[in-house]
Each structure stands twice: as C-alpha cells, then as structure tokens.
Amino acid sequence: MTAPHAWPELRGIAYGGDYNPEQWSRETWREDVVLMREAGVNMVSVGIFSWALIEVAEGEFDFSWLDELLDLLHENGVAVDLGTPTASPPAWFFAKYPDARVIDRDGRVMGFGSRGMASHSSPAYREAIVRYADTLAARYAKHPAVVLWHVHNEYGVPVGEDHSAHSAAAFQLWLQEKYGTLDAFNSAWGTAFWGQHYTAWEHINTPAAAPSVVNPAQRLDFARFTDHQLRACYIAERDAIRVHADQPITTNFMANQSWTTDLWAWGREVDVVSDDHYLWAPDEDAHIGLAIAADLSRSVGGGKPWILMEHSTSAVNWQPRNIAKRAGEMARNSLAHLGRGADGILFFQWRAGRSGAEKFHSAMLPHAGVNSRVFREVTELGADLGRLAEVQGSTVKADVAILWDFESFWAQDLEWRPTDDLSHQERIRAFYERLWRDGITCDFALPGQDLSGYKLVIAPAQYLLTAPDADNLTRYVAGGGTLLVSYFSAVVDENDAVHPGGFLAPLRDVLGVDVEEHLPLREGQTAAVTTSAGESLKADHWQEALRLHGAAVVATYAEGPGDGEPAITRNSHGAGTGWYVSTRLDADGLNHIMHYVYADAGISPSGLPEDLEVITRHGDDATYLVAVNHGEENAVLLAAGHELLSGTAVQESFTIPAGGVAVIRSSKTRTA
Amino acid sequence: MTAPHAWPELRGIAYGGDYNPEQWSRETWREDVVLMREAGVNMVSVGIFSWALIEVAEGEFDFSWLDELLDLLHENGVAVDLGTPTASPPAWFFAKYPDARVIDRDGRVMGFGSRGMASHSSPAYREAIVRYADTLAARYAKHPAVVLWHVHNEYGVPVGEDHSAHSAAAFQLWLQEKYGTLDAFNSAWGTAFWGQHYTAWEHINTPAAAPSVVNPAQRLDFARFTDHQLRACYIAERDAIRVHADQPITTNFMANQSWTTDLWAWGREVDVVSDDHYLWAPDEDAHIGLAIAADLSRSVGGGKPWILMEHSTSAVNWQPRNIAKRAGEMARNSLAHLGRGADGILFFQWRAGRSGAEKFHSAMLPHAGVNSRVFREVTELGADLGRLAEVQGSTVKADVAILWDFESFWAQDLEWRPTDDLSHQERIRAFYERLWRDGITCDFALPGQDLSGYKLVIAPAQYLLTAPDADNLTRYVAGGGTLLVSYFSAVVDENDAVHPGGFLAPLRDVLGVDVEEHLPLREGQTAAVTTSAGESLKADHWQEALRLHGAAVVATYAEGPGDGEPAITRNSHGAGTGWYVSTRLDADGLNHIMHYVYADAGISPSGLPEDLEVITRHGDDATYLVAVNHGEENAVLLAAGHELLSGTAVQESFTIPAGGVAVIRSSKTRTA
Amino acid sequence: MTAPHAWPELRGIAYGGDYNPEQWSRETWREDVVLMREAGVNMVSVGIFSWALIEVAEGEFDFSWLDELLDLLHENGVAVDLGTPTASPPAWFFAKYPDARVIDRDGRVMGFGSRGMASHSSPAYREAIVRYADTLAARYAKHPAVVLWHVHNEYGVPVGEDHSAHSAAAFQLWLQEKYGTLDAFNSAWGTAFWGQHYTAWEHINTPAAAPSVVNPAQRLDFARFTDHQLRACYIAERDAIRVHADQPITTNFMANQSWTTDLWAWGREVDVVSDDHYLWAPDEDAHIGLAIAADLSRSVGGGKPWILMEHSTSAVNWQPRNIAKRAGEMARNSLAHLGRGADGILFFQWRAGRSGAEKFHSAMLPHAGVNSRVFREVTELGADLGRLAEVQGSTVKADVAILWDFESFWAQDLEWRPTDDLSHQERIRAFYERLWRDGITCDFALPGQDLSGYKLVIAPAQYLLTAPDADNLTRYVAGGGTLLVSYFSAVVDENDAVHPGGFLAPLRDVLGVDVEEHLPLREGQTAAVTTSAGESLKADHWQEALRLHGAAVVATYAEGPGDGEPAITRNSHGAGTGWYVSTRLDADGLNHIMHYVYADAGISPSGLPEDLEVITRHGDDATYLVAVNHGEENAVLLAAGHELLSGTAVQESFTIPAGGVAVIRSSKTRTA
C-alpha cells in the first residue's frame, strides 16, 4: 500500500515539537498557542502518551478534550502530527491482561509505572492497538489540522526483547515459517554443537538466561524475530489508520541510538522517515554522531527528505551528566540535520513537564518561562527556518557509501568474540569521522544493494557477510569500484557460522588475501605498522595473520604478534581495487591510508577547515550550501549566490562567524 | 502515650553492649558476669535475636533460660535492656507463612538463613510480633533487672522496601487514605505523563522493576509508605509492651548510615533515642561522620540525652577493608559521642561470637580473650565513664542548624537527575565539616520547624522544599536570621514536581535570585569562581545560570559554561540575609565564603586547633568541656575547673595529649 | 570396585583431541581420519555432546552413526575415549521434565540453549543418565576402538550450585545423614547467631539470596553437598558402565580453574585422572598457572600418570581477550604437562566447529585448514610425542608440599572476611611461583595426610584447619619437618567457627605464636618489615598483631598499624621448625625469607636460569629431564645421556634454544 501523500501538507520546513497538553490546564493551552505562533511553530505531535485519557475503559473512548485541542491548534495555524499512544498502555490494560507484560532475559516481569510497550506478541495487546488506531483514525482522518500520523513511540526502546510465553509461542511459529523443516532449522542453528538438537518446534524457547553462552544462531534469529514482531505491530496500526486516512504515516526511529530495529526494513514501511536524535554528552564531538544519525535517516528512507521528530533545545535528563547546550548550539544542530536532508525540525517537547521522569529534560518553553535564553533561541530558529522554505524537497548526493548492516551488528555484539575490544560502532565512527573531517559526504548502504553509483564503498565492520552479498561486493569492484574492508569482516554467514575456507574467504578473490588467524592484542598493548612508503602508523587492539592471494602489501606489522607480516593490502580486481586493513589505526594512521584510497576512487577532500561542516542540498533549480561552523574562529566559504538567513547577496565568499550557520543558495563553491 | 520513665533507671552513664548468651554455655555466663563487673559494665542488651529459642513453636514460649539469665545479671549488678527479636523471625515462621517473605524490586523472594525482617505488611508477621512483645512484657515488666525495652533491631536494615503482594495491597490502602480521591492521587503523581493515569486503586503496584524509570512520585510515596509501615510495626510492639511495663522503650536507629526511616518521625515515638554508629573505614576523617551521627541523634530526640546503643571496640566485619582501631581510638570515639549528648556508651557486642556472619566483628571481649589490648581498653573506658556520672542529663546547645530532611534526600536520590555528581550526603558533609573544623557546634533541623533560635541556618541540599516550608525559611530571614542555601535546592515540591516558576522560585524573594538553567560540568571538569574581593576559588561538578532579582553578586564564574555570570549571591531580606551558592566549592573555597556568612550571622570560629574537638554540655550547676584530641600533637585548652578523668584541678589551661581525651567541669573557656 | 585396567590400552603417549563428527558430513569424516594419521593422533574423545542425536526420544536409541564412526576410527588406528553426553541433556528431556532445570541463587530458572547439566538432584536426571550410560556401555564395551570411558564433561562447570526444590530436598536429607540430630546440626551451624535455630529438617533451605549475608556454615555445607551430588552423578554413571566394561573410566577435571569440586575426593573415584587446562591470557606467566594445574592433577591422582584431556592449540574463545599462542608455545605447554606427569596430550578439539558458541576456539585443524601454522605444529608435536613413548609410566618426585584444601578455599571465599584483599589463590600462586623460579618441584597435599616424606610443607592459605589436621601438622614438625604457615591460617574449624582461644590457636604450640588481632591495611597502603639481618622487605594488604609464645622474631613491622611489633617468626618444635609469616611479602621479600626456610629444610634451588623449566620423570631404568625454555635466550643444561626429540647423544651439556624444548634420558644432571 502506498501512501496517497508522501509528505505532510505543510508550507516549508516543519517546526515544532511534542505537545502534551493533557498535563496542563485550558488556560495554559491558550497561552501555548499564542507562544507557538510567536515561535514560528507550524506542527506539533499530539497524543503520544494519551491512551489512558482517551480509552478510559476497554472499548470506551472519550475524545472530548482531544476534539477541543485539535480545533484550538487548527484555529491558530498549528498543524498536528497525531500519535497513537500504543507505547504506553493504560493501567487497566495490564490489570486485565497481566500476561501481556514483558519478561526480560532473567525472568523478571516488567512492572507498570514507567513506559515501554507490552509484549509485542500478546494477542490482547495486538487487538487493543488495532482497536485504538482504528477508532482514532476514523474520528480524525478528515480533521483539517491533521497532516501526519505518528504511530507509537521509538519502537524497541526502552525494551525490545520479550521472553514471555506469548513471545516464545510466536517465536516457534516464526521459526517454523522461516525454516519449514526441523532438519533445515537444526542445520541453520548448528544444533549438533553442545547437543542442542531439537525434535519438536515446541521445545524451542527464547534465548533466556542459561548456565553459559546461548547458541548465537538462536540469539541472532531472536533479534530478527524481535524486530519482526515490533514491525508487525507497526504495520497493524498503520493499516488500521490507512483504511480511513490518506495523510502520510510514520513512526519515529532512533537511528544510531537504538539497536533492536532493522531500519532498512522499517524504512520501506513508513511514508516518511522520522528520527529522534540526542547528543551523547561524553562525546566531545557529538555533532559527528549527529551527522551519522542524519545520514542514516536519509539513507534508510532512500534519500528522500525526512523529519527530525525529536531533538533537544538544551540538556536531556537520562545521561550520567546532562550537559546544557550553549548559545547557538541548538541552531547548529538543527541546521546540520537540515543540511543532511531533514525538512522538519522538531523537539521533545514544547513545554517542560513539571512531573515525572523527564522533568529535567529541556523544552522549547523551559521551566524558566519565556524570559530565557532557550525560548529566545527557539523563536530565532523558528524565524530562520521560515526563511528556508524553498529548501524543502531538495536532496543530498554522495560519492561514498559506508556499509551499515544491523544483522551484522547484532551478530557481532553476541558473546564470546575474540576480544572485548571489538566494536562495530567504534569502527563505523572512525571511518565516518575521517570522511567528515575531510568534507566528504557519504551515504550508508547495505552490502547487498546496488552500489554502482558510488566511487568508494567502505566496510568498517561487516562481520556477518552472506555469500551473495560477498558476490555483490566482488562485482562492484570488478565493475570499477573501490572497496575498503576493515578487519573482522566476512567472518560468518547468515547463521553466524564461520565461512567454509575460513575468515574472509568470501572476499578472498576481490581482496587477494584471507585471514589465517586472529591476533588480538593484550589490554593496553599498542603496535606500529610500517607502510611501504616508510611511514610508521600507530595501531592497537587487533592484528591478523594474513595469507596473501595476490594482493600487494601496503603496510607491514612492525611490532606485536604479527611482527614482520602483512598488515594492510591492496588488490587490483577487474576494473577496480580492493583494500584490506587488518588492524585498528588511530585517526592519524587512518588519514594516511585513506588518502591513498581516495586516490584510487578518484575523490578528494574538500580542503575546508575541519570544524566547518558544509553539506550541499540539490534542488530542481538551485543548490543550497548549508554551512555550520563548529569552531571557535570565523570561517570563510568561497561561494556565490544568496545567503538566505541574513538575506544578503554573496559575491565571492561568505564569512560564517565562530559558532554560526549559513545557507547559501548557489551554483558553485570553492574552498577558502 | 507518654512513657512513665524517660530514662533507664541507672546511675551515671550507661556502659555495656549487646549480650547474646544463647551462643554460650552456663560456665561462660558465669565468667561473663565476673568480667562485666571488672569492666564496669552496668547494662547489657539481651534477647535481640532470641525468637526461635523463646517461642519454640507458634504460641509456645520457653522462658526458662531467659529467667535464669536475667536473675544472674541482676545478682551481679548488671541492668538489662530487654529486646524483642522481631528483626529475625524463626525458621518455623517462614515455613508456615511463606507469603510473609520480603520480595525485592527485581521480584526475588528473600530467603531464610540471614537476618532481616519479614514483610512489614504481612498480617501473619504483624500478629506474631504483637503476640511476642505482649508475652515478653507480661513476664518481665516487673523484673528488677529490666530498665529499658529495645524493640526490634535497626529498622529498615538490611531491607526496607518490600514488593510482596501484602505490601502492594497495603500501599493501595495507604494511598487511598492519603489522597482520598483518584483525581487527587492522579494529580499528585502527575500520571498524565507517560500515560500512567489510574482508574482504580487496585491497579496501583509497588514501584517494582520496569522497562524504564518509574514515576518518581510513585517511588517517593513508596519510600514514605515503607517508612510508615516499619514504624507501624514498631508502634504495635511498643504499645503491646506499654500495657504491662513502665520502663522507657526505644529502638536503635542508624542515624546517617541508613536511609529508609524518617528519624524525625521516629524520634517522636521513642521514649529515648538510641543509635548505632560504625566508622566508615575509607573515610580518613571518620570521626567527623561520627559527629554528624551523634548530632543527628540528639536533634531528632529534641536535644534530650540519648544512648549510643552500638559501636565497635575495634574493626567491623562488613566493609571492604575492616580497619582495626588503634590504641585510644575507642575512647576518643566514645567521648565524642558523650560530648554530643550520649549518656550511654554501648557496643556490639560483649563477647565475640565464634560462628556466623559476624565472627570477625570486634567485641568488648575479643577472640583473643582478656589478655588483649581491646579488653584492657574496655576496662579503662568503663572506669573513665564511672568518673563522669555527674555529666548525665546535661545538654548541648547550638547557634547553627543544618537542614536535614529525609524526604528531600529520598527524592533527590531517585533516577534521572541532572548529573550523577549530585550528592546530598556530600554537601551535608562539606558544610558540616567546615563548621566542625571551625569549632562551631550545630544541630540538624527540618525546614518547617521553628528556627528562630538559630543565628544561622544552612540548607546544603534541600532539593525538595514545599511552599509552606519555603515560607517558613523566608519568615526566618525576615525576622533577622541568616540563611545559606546551596545549589539544586527548592527544585521540587512534595510530589517531586518542579515548582511553578522554575527552580528556586519559592525562595526567589528571600534570596533575590532564581535559576534559569542547570549547568552540570563534564566528568573531571573544574572551574574557578572569582569573588568581588578578588579571590579565586576552585569549584567543580556544577554551575547554574542565575537570574538576579535583587541579590548582590558576591562571586562570578571565571570559567565553564557560566563564564562571566553570577555564581554566589547575597540578599538582604527584612532584618536578615539570604545567601545562595550555585556551585560546589572545595574546602578552601567554602572556608572563604563561610567567614563572610559567619559575620552576617554574628558567630565566630572557636580558634582551637582543627584536630581538637571540643563540645560543651550544659548541666544545671556546671558546664562540661568534653575535649577529644584527634591530632598527633598535644593540645592546650584554656579553661578553669576540674578535669574529671584524671581528677585534677585546672587553673588556667589543660594539656590534652596527642590522641587523648579530657572532660573539664568548668564555667568559662578561651582558646589557646 | 577397582578398574581392571589402570591405563588405556595405547602404545606410548596418548595424542589427539575431542572429536565431534556429528557436526560434519561423511566426506569430512574420511578426510579427518587421513589427517589424524598424518598428525600422529592415536586417540580421540567422542560422543561428549551427542545425547540428542543418540537417544532421539526417551528410551529410544539410534547408534547407527556412532557404530559407523567407531569402525572408521578403528580401521584407521585411532583409539576412542568414549564419552557419556550427560553434561548436556536434550531439549526433549527439559520439555518433559521442566523441574529438572537448575535454579540459581537469585531464583532464575536456567534455560536451554547453552550447555550445563540439569539439576544434579533431579530424580528424572539421575534415572536418565544411568539409562544412557548403561545402554552405551552395553553396546560398546567390547568394541576394539574403545580404550577409555569419559563420563560427562567438566563437572561443576558452568554451573555447580542448584537451588531447585529437588536440590533443597536432597540437601535436607544430606544434612540429616551428616548430623543425625537437630541439636548436633544447630550446634554445627551456630544457629543461635541471628536467631536461625531450626526445629525441623524440612525448614532448611539452600542458601539462596537473602536480605543480608547467609550463615557461612550453611554455605560451606552447601558447597560440600554440591560437590557430593555432582560426584554421586559421576559414580552412578561409572558404576553403570563398569557392569559391562573393563576399560578405565575417567571424567575430565578443571584442576585450578574450577572450584566446585573437591578433586581429592574425585581422584579416588576415577581410574585415571584427566584434566582440562587453558592458559589465562592476562597472566603474563600463564605457564606457571599451567604448572600448578599439572602438579595438582598429578597430586590428586596419587602421583600416577594422568591425561591432559583438553588444552588448546592456540587461542580460546571465552576470555576477555583471547590471545593466540605463538610459534612453539603449544609444544612448550605440552611438554611442561608431560614433564609434570601427563602421559596423554589432547586438545579441544580436532576440527574447529563452524557454528555455536565456541567457533572462535582454536583446534588441531583450524578454520584456515591444513595450510596453517597451527596444523603444521600439531603434526610436529605428534611426531615428537611419538619419540617419547618410553617416558610413559615414569613418575615425578618432590621434596616439598604445598597445602591445597578445597574446603578451606570454599570457606575463605565466603562473604564478610576482614578485607577484600585476602585471596587464597594469590598466596598459593606466590609461594608456588617462588618454588618454580627456584627450580624446586612440589606436590600439593592435604593438611591431614601423611606428610613425613616431605622436607618442607608450606601452608599459604589454610584459613580452615580442623583440630586433628593441626595436630597432624604439629606431629610433622615434631618429627623433623619444616613447616611454613602464612597469615590468615588456622582461623576457623570445620564449621567456619573461630577456634577457641582465637586465631592460630591450634598451631600455637608448633609455631610459638598466635594472633591477637587482624590488622588489614587500607587500599593501596604498603608497609615495610625489617629482618633481624637488617633487610627491609616491602609488604602490603595485611598485618597481624602477634603474641609470642616462644617463637623467635625474624622480622619486625617497620610501618603500618603493627609498627614495631613482630611480623615473621621462627620456632623450634621437637626435631623440626615452624615458620609464621603474618604479612603479604612481594616476590623479592618472599625470596629472602624462603632461602632461610630452605636452609632449615635442607633443600636448595636448582641454580638454573629462571625461565628454564626442568622437571625430572623417574622411570624404572632411566630418568628423563624434560626441559622447556620459556626465555628469549638459548639455555645450557648440564646433563649426559640422549636427547630424545632430536635423537642426539648428550655428552656434557645440551643447549635448549630460546622457546625450545628437550627431553634427555639421563642418569645425572648438574646446573650450568
């Protein structure tokens, strides 16, 4: 089913936030809409936690306050993203259906009093969410305020896996459907190991706590099943809404901050991708994590504009130390999202809530009220976004793809890997950060998709790689592409079974090398590699014993267990080139290597200052340089056109002040 | 009901310890009473863990051994503090009433084999404790040995919260009684947040493990409920005893080492406060922690003499490293307690037990026997206390109060606060330690009590402050008092809801400032503040964005997110002064600031050496300077009178040797 | 019942590994046997995880594939160590008997999907294992391939304790049998403490999670019970096999890497000891840990040859960082085991498994295949072991014994000891390492056994010492032996009750000293001791206040709480000498002290380089010097005879290259 509308009926960039008026009096509602207008808000998300106040008893709905609210918003020119509150069923639901509660790996029954969905496999829950979505959509499908539907909230957070009896029964059915026969199932799970052979589907359980490590194939399939069940809940709600409504339907992802959902599959089910993103305070360069999330949101949506459904005006409340944003930071964050394809900039939440677990989360209207730095900046941002209406609908293009495969990450994160120092997130970030600092925009991609449009494909952490996907990468290189593969890749197949022929065997032809043995380093141990150009590069955590099958050695281990043996290789294959990096290089080492790789791929760094983030959005008639200056010095961008925020013409260059932002409608750029 | 007697019928200072003769033979009993006489013991606590050996089956009591024991003690001049053993029900009780077992947050059913009370909400438990207390009191109310009743042991330790079905049912009733209507209840708990609205009392559960953070109002009320249930158990036992007996009744607190009981409320229910205190070995100045516990014990008892019911002669057994006390340390600890109002100095326990979990806990009579440093010092201390009989009944007076509010601490300790670096205990200790080093005696107080008798009131950590209590503080200052408020205070009301108007709003008038935003620092980050006098003071962990409403700026942030903005303020209000300190100063910084504050309050430091602790007890006819020298050098105290321990006259001064103690009956003191 | 055969019918040293052909095709089987011959393999362990593929439904056995396999192995000259797979019951078993699942201390029911035995007290499990063992043995007792029976796998790992209802019921019976009367039981457990008196056996539970520390006597007895139940399972299987078969029967221990089994008791039940050993990667001298395991395996078997049933060719997979072995390391490990009495060198496992939790565990035939360093070294080792056939049956002799008492270790590891810094493993290792570096071979021994054959007995950590065992040590010294006792020894009796008279009281006569008080140091605190010879030795963690009863003071504390008091003492008792060391000396300090002790005992260090490990095996007609050079330099060993691996005659000396090994058939040795 395709959505009749692919984008909310809004003019320009969407701006607003979650709005939870059920916590406030009618007087406050009226104050809110006045202030929303003042702040330039044109859309708010409503109803995300309202189940208990709408369906007041099973099957008994009271929409009176919501009727009033939607009318009020509409009268004041604020459109509505209408939520289904199914992430937080009411107390009466759990009292009536205690078996719908989630059970964790340790057998703990998750209680009421917080939030988080019920068992995604509970029949009672499934019935209740469809009833709610159907009733809600029937009532408001034609309401003029409603421009978007917002199903549930952050699927998979705070709980994903469920070990209840409902989940176990559904898991058995899911496995039976996937594998057909017990023989195929036993083979895929490798149950001959440790005597785990099954003779009946009903003997299979969820991978709950066990005396030792649970079968990794079981855990991997349970991760797939969990993702499937969550998505089945979404689809059930979406389809119930679609019967009545033709506005686009979405659910808010958590891009690179949640790991229970395969966003590639989810991207196919939503009409428009929306994402929640929060800076991770211990990360001194948290804006690079932001860029990853934004690029991933764009990529799973196939490059189409997407909505930043939630971020924060200042501090959040759930990190060890919740650092407040400083002056200008919220605008920089917002514009960076916009530059990477977001056509909506929304916040959690409009008005800070006085009670509950998130009272210390910042908001557009903070506890301190309108006379505050935050509200002043919110109002300025609203005005700025109003000036960027023409950017809406333009897109981002990239020459480089980084492979991002949730199934591989799930598999790699299981227990008993060669060393605790392995981290797919760390390697993704390292290669991404290298590109970010070099001013090179990238997409994320799956190893099995058509990659021919990219000049360079990087696989920082492709632990699980199926044989067909390995063939796809091989064909990509044969066709002229440049492929860089980092260590601990192509280790296992789709069942977490080591590839016949050993580690890296499926990429042996394209890379001209395979891996005889893993050589993890001791805690704190570092080791240098020496390039054929004589450079000494620092590395740590990991080495591998490589066997050459035609590749040229670009760097050799100068220390550690691999001392004297090949460390980094380059292989010509067909019309392209395959690189293999078998150790963890630091930022400087990666810099050296990537410049050789860029040359093979025919791309080059932007030459801009490292702290000046510039992304280009391509419209039908113009391009837009979105520039964000994260540095403490002014930065000059060579460009010609029109700076939209200040409304000034740009002849040759534009100076972005320290901490400032700019959007230049332009047709050409050079570095300063 | 008022106790007919407010103090045990004993001559002079009570001295002794827990006595568990059920672990020993009759021969050992006879040896014990001889040694007790030798050591100057005049009271022992008996029967605290004897339930299974007295009520040998349900309703079947065998008092024969206890009869014999009490007679033996009485014949030897040792009075008895008679315990009810309800902290440790027998095996038969749990076998018959398995549902009386405590269940923790994670759903674990707490097993037998250790100690710790049964579910405080279990009807079977409630019935059993009243039956035991009634039977015990009926038998021994008139026994001449019994001078005090000791109900239970350390309520709330080792377990406080209980998540059993009995607890949940009692919690529902307690809430219904507190709130009356579901509307009032839903409003207080802020259940509109995260969709937690309740439509029936019986849907409410204890705040057990949930997928994410549980409603903080729910947790706060559950803490209040837990305290209430524990106290209800105490009251039930006390009232059962009172029917038969007119000796005073107590239960032993754990002052600042347990956080499940609101000792202000408990203080109103006991005839005499008694406290257990153990040095915390990692604290190099553990004697300051001791002083806090002692001052708190005195304060919750309204300033009346109290009993140190347990401390240790040397090492305890439950800390990571159980450091033995060195020569003289036990005497210093004992005299410090006495100086702060204790008229009884008792230990856990008389004779070291050979078996069980506490065999490595020191005792008055250690495993090494009478030929030991510990027993020799115990005997010396007994003699010394005998010389201090006249001190009994004298009291301690203070010009300064530090606010100590268990409800606020419970609320602040919940999850998702702005930073993990916030610690109410740390701030209380910092300000207390400043006063201790300056030789200024203080009480602890509640923010809602009459404070007019104090020259200075310090609120180091008053996160939760109700509007009426804020009014009380405001009136205190208006009436001429000096109030110092430290950061993260007056943030929420009694339901853990942020005050309307924002952080610090209820104290805006009296302090002339409020808080626009919290600015926690990153891990390890420090930042200086500069005073208007030009001093640079180090601080860390926390800054705030202040908005001035009339206060004068005393210091400004020189670094960090608040750079250039106000950090410390002073405000004249009515006849008094309100100070606000918005960052965490180190000891030196606090020293600078407090001397300005002392000046406002009209008080001054003692001028004594920092390691010489001197407290004054005021009797009807004399005052007693209790001096404890914690330093490694002799210290001279200018005083005139009579040193009671050595029995020497003091003309002008008295030298307290390094590590030594002295008690001078005196009428005037000056610093050396 | 004595085994008709005490050693498998094999020529020379056993060589091979676990073989799990159920994971592979018939083609692979045929490749395997060819490669086994190439590698010199003469025995493999089969069937250890095959339950589900043999007993395909309850009581229904399908031996067809196993028939085929045993015939194939026999035809190819590979003998079989035939396993019972009872460590891993099938899915159908748990589906039918859910009450046979293990429950942990926290009440978690251990799920299927991993491995680990069912409840060792479950009647259904007991019945099933006997049925399986009986059926298997009946079928294969006469099969010519079968030379050894391998019951179960690593008893007590990954789970030992079981808190299920079956376990609790069995525990009650076990206690009743042990103690006879409730009075005796209550007395032994010291239940007068904390009110734990029991009036019925059925009120006793397993020591599950409780509000505070559980009675240590209860925990100690539960450890004994757990060991007993595991062994009862072994005996039931062994006896079922013995009815049919006369080959030797074993089960594989985990020597010093598992703590749930009392290997002295197990050693009496097996026909031949077999052990699994894995290097602990964070230990830079992991080969010393290996030596401890090997010496312990030999000792619990009474000095007879034993089998190294599992070790690894390279990395394991379950440690935080799984470090690959480097060239030659596998051979060094193998020869060190052989030198210490192993007559079989086997691995986990023959061929690396593609699936499951152990796919990253190295194997004889790695994922990388035959063209690999590992397979080449495996083949070389097979050839080397073939050259050592004549060593089989020779034995190891020692002048020194280190006490190793599992019951004492169990007791010491319980909660609430004087300091977290106490570690029996650390002290055992420290004294063992001192001997290892001095080239002195040692046995392990129990404190109650005949020790008269040893010149020196060391008790590094004999926390629990019964009075009869103390008498045995006293008699040993009186008869001329030298005894060294380290701190925190002879503290408690068999019920974890402190000895009457205090710490060390049972050894007061023989050592001439006892302990008045423990003086643990603060975290990170160090303190020197000064010997009577004026040496200053560094120490940390622990001091004791000693009371002399005749001993001479050899060293005195120069710092810390014991400053100026005795630290190390020496006492003449009868014809021998008793040493007491009351603090934790570093390696250098131990070196100083041990050389005085060696002199008393009349033994002397080997004088060889520290990294050259040389152990002597004594045959009927020859001795064999097994030399392993762990160093980075060649080492010269003065010897005459014949080096067996190279087949060269040795006139006066033989040079073992850096990292190399040698075995010299010889009649005399001198140091270089």
mmCIF file with all atom_site columns, N, CA and C in Angstrom, chain B residues 96-108:
data_model
loop_
_atom_site.group_PDB
_atom_site.id
_atom_site.type_symbol
_atom_site.label_atom_id
_atom_site.label_alt_id
_atom_site.label_comp_id
_atom_site.label_asym_id
_atom_site.label_entity_id
_atom_site.label_seq_id
_atom_site.pdbx_PDB_ins_code
_atom_site.Cartn_x
_atom_site.Cartn_y
_atom_site.Cartn_z
_atom_site.occupancy
_atom_site.B_iso_or_equiv
_atom_site.pdbx_formal_charge
_atom_site.auth_seq_id
_atom_site.auth_comp_id
_atom_site.auth_asym_id
_atom_site.auth_atom_id
_atom_site.pdbx_PDB_model_num
ATOM 1  N N  . LYS B 1 96  ? 5.750  -21.729 57.824 1.00 0.00 ? 96  LYS B N  1
ATOM 2  C CA . LYS B 1 96  ? 4.278  -21.699 57.915 1.00 0.00 ? 96  LYS B CA 1
ATOM 3  C C  . LYS B 1 96  ? 3.698  -20.557 57.086 1.00 0.00 ? 96  LYS B C  1
ATOM 4  N N  . TYR B 1 97  ? 4.401  -19.443 57.015 1.00 0.00 ? 97  TYR B N  1
ATOM 5  C CA . TYR B 1 97  ? 3.887  -18.269 56.292 1.00 0.00 ? 97  TYR B CA 1
ATOM 6  C C  . TYR B 1 97  ? 4.857  -17.850 55.182 1.00 0.00 ? 97  TYR B C  1
ATOM 7  N N  . PRO B 1 98  ? 4.966  -18.640 54.153 1.00 0.00 ? 98  PRO B N  1
ATOM 8  C CA . PRO B 1 98  ? 5.925  -18.291 53.088 1.00 0.00 ? 98  PRO B CA 1
ATOM 9  C C  . PRO B 1 98  ? 5.603  -16.953 52.413 1.00 0.00 ? 98  PRO B C  1
ATOM 10 N N  . ASP B 1 99  ? 4.346  -16.558 52.465 1.00 0.00 ? 99  ASP B N  1
ATOM 11 C CA . ASP B 1 99  ? 3.980  -15.280 51.833 1.00 0.00 ? 99  ASP B CA 1
ATOM 12 C C  . ASP B 1 99  ? 4.417  -14.088 52.675 1.00 0.00 ? 99  ASP B C  1
ATOM 13 N N  . ALA B 1 100 ? 4.980  -14.341 53.841 1.00 0.00 ? 100 ALA B N  1
ATOM 14 C CA . ALA B 1 100 ? 5.472  -13.228 54.670 1.00 0.00 ? 100 ALA B CA 1
ATOM 15 C C  . ALA B 1 100 ? 6.896  -12.849 54.308 1.00 0.00 ? 100 ALA B C  1
ATOM 16 N N  . ARG B 1 101 ? 7.463  -13.528 53.335 1.00 0.00 ? 101 ARG B N  1
ATOM 17 C CA . ARG B 1 101 ? 8.832  -13.190 52.944 1.00 0.00 ? 101 ARG B CA 1
ATOM 18 C C  . ARG B 1 101 ? 8.867  -11.899 52.120 1.00 0.00 ? 101 ARG B C  1
ATOM 19 N N  . VAL B 1 102 ? 9.948  -11.181 52.249 1.00 0.00 ? 102 VAL B N  1
ATOM 20 C CA . VAL B 1 102 ? 10.125 -9.930  51.503 1.00 0.00 ? 102 VAL B CA 1
ATOM 21 C C  . VAL B 1 102 ? 10.463 -10.259 50.046 1.00 0.00 ? 102 VAL B C  1
ATOM 22 N N  . ILE B 1 103 ? 9.956  -9.452  49.139 1.00 0.00 ? 103 ILE B N  1
ATOM 23 C CA . ILE B 1 103 ? 10.305 -9.572  47.711 1.00 0.00 ? 103 ILE B CA 1
ATOM 24 C C  . ILE B 1 103 ? 10.968 -8.266  47.296 1.00 0.00 ? 103 ILE B C  1
ATOM 25 N N  . ASP B 1 104 ? 12.092 -8.377  46.601 1.00 0.00 ? 104 ASP B N  1
ATOM 26 C CA . ASP B 1 104 ? 12.800 -7.152  46.226 1.00 0.00 ? 104 ASP B CA 1
ATOM 27 C C  . ASP B 1 104 ? 12.296 -6.596  44.894 1.00 0.00 ? 104 ASP B C  1
ATOM 28 N N  . ARG B 1 105 ? 12.856 -5.482  44.473 1.00 0.00 ? 105 ARG B N  1
ATOM 29 C CA . ARG B 1 105 ? 12.395 -4.803  43.245 1.00 0.00 ? 105 ARG B CA 1
ATOM 30 C C  . ARG B 1 105 ? 12.435 -5.708  42.034 1.00 0.00 ? 105 ARG B C  1
ATOM 31 N N  . ASP B 1 106 ? 13.396 -6.609  42.011 1.00 0.00 ? 106 ASP B N  1
ATOM 32 C CA . ASP B 1 106 ? 13.556 -7.490  40.863 1.00 0.00 ? 106 ASP B CA 1
ATOM 33 C C  . ASP B 1 106 ? 12.719 -8.748  40.975 1.00 0.00 ? 106 ASP B C  1
ATOM 34 N N  . GLY B 1 107 ? 11.873 -8.829  41.991 1.00 0.00 ? 107 GLY B N  1
ATOM 35 C CA . GLY B 1 107 ? 10.999 -9.989  42.123 1.00 0.00 ? 107 GLY B CA 1
ATOM 36 C C  . GLY B 1 107 ? 11.639 -11.159 42.848 1.00 0.00 ? 107 GLY B C  1
ATOM 37 N N  . ARG B 1 108 ? 12.833 -10.978 43.379 1.00 0.00 ? 108 ARG B N  1
ATOM 38 C CA . ARG B 1 108 ? 13.477 -12.073 44.104 1.00 0.00 ? 108 ARG B CA 1
ATOM 39 C C  . ARG B 1 108 ? 12.861 -12.237 45.489 1.00 0.00 ? 108 ARG B C  1
#
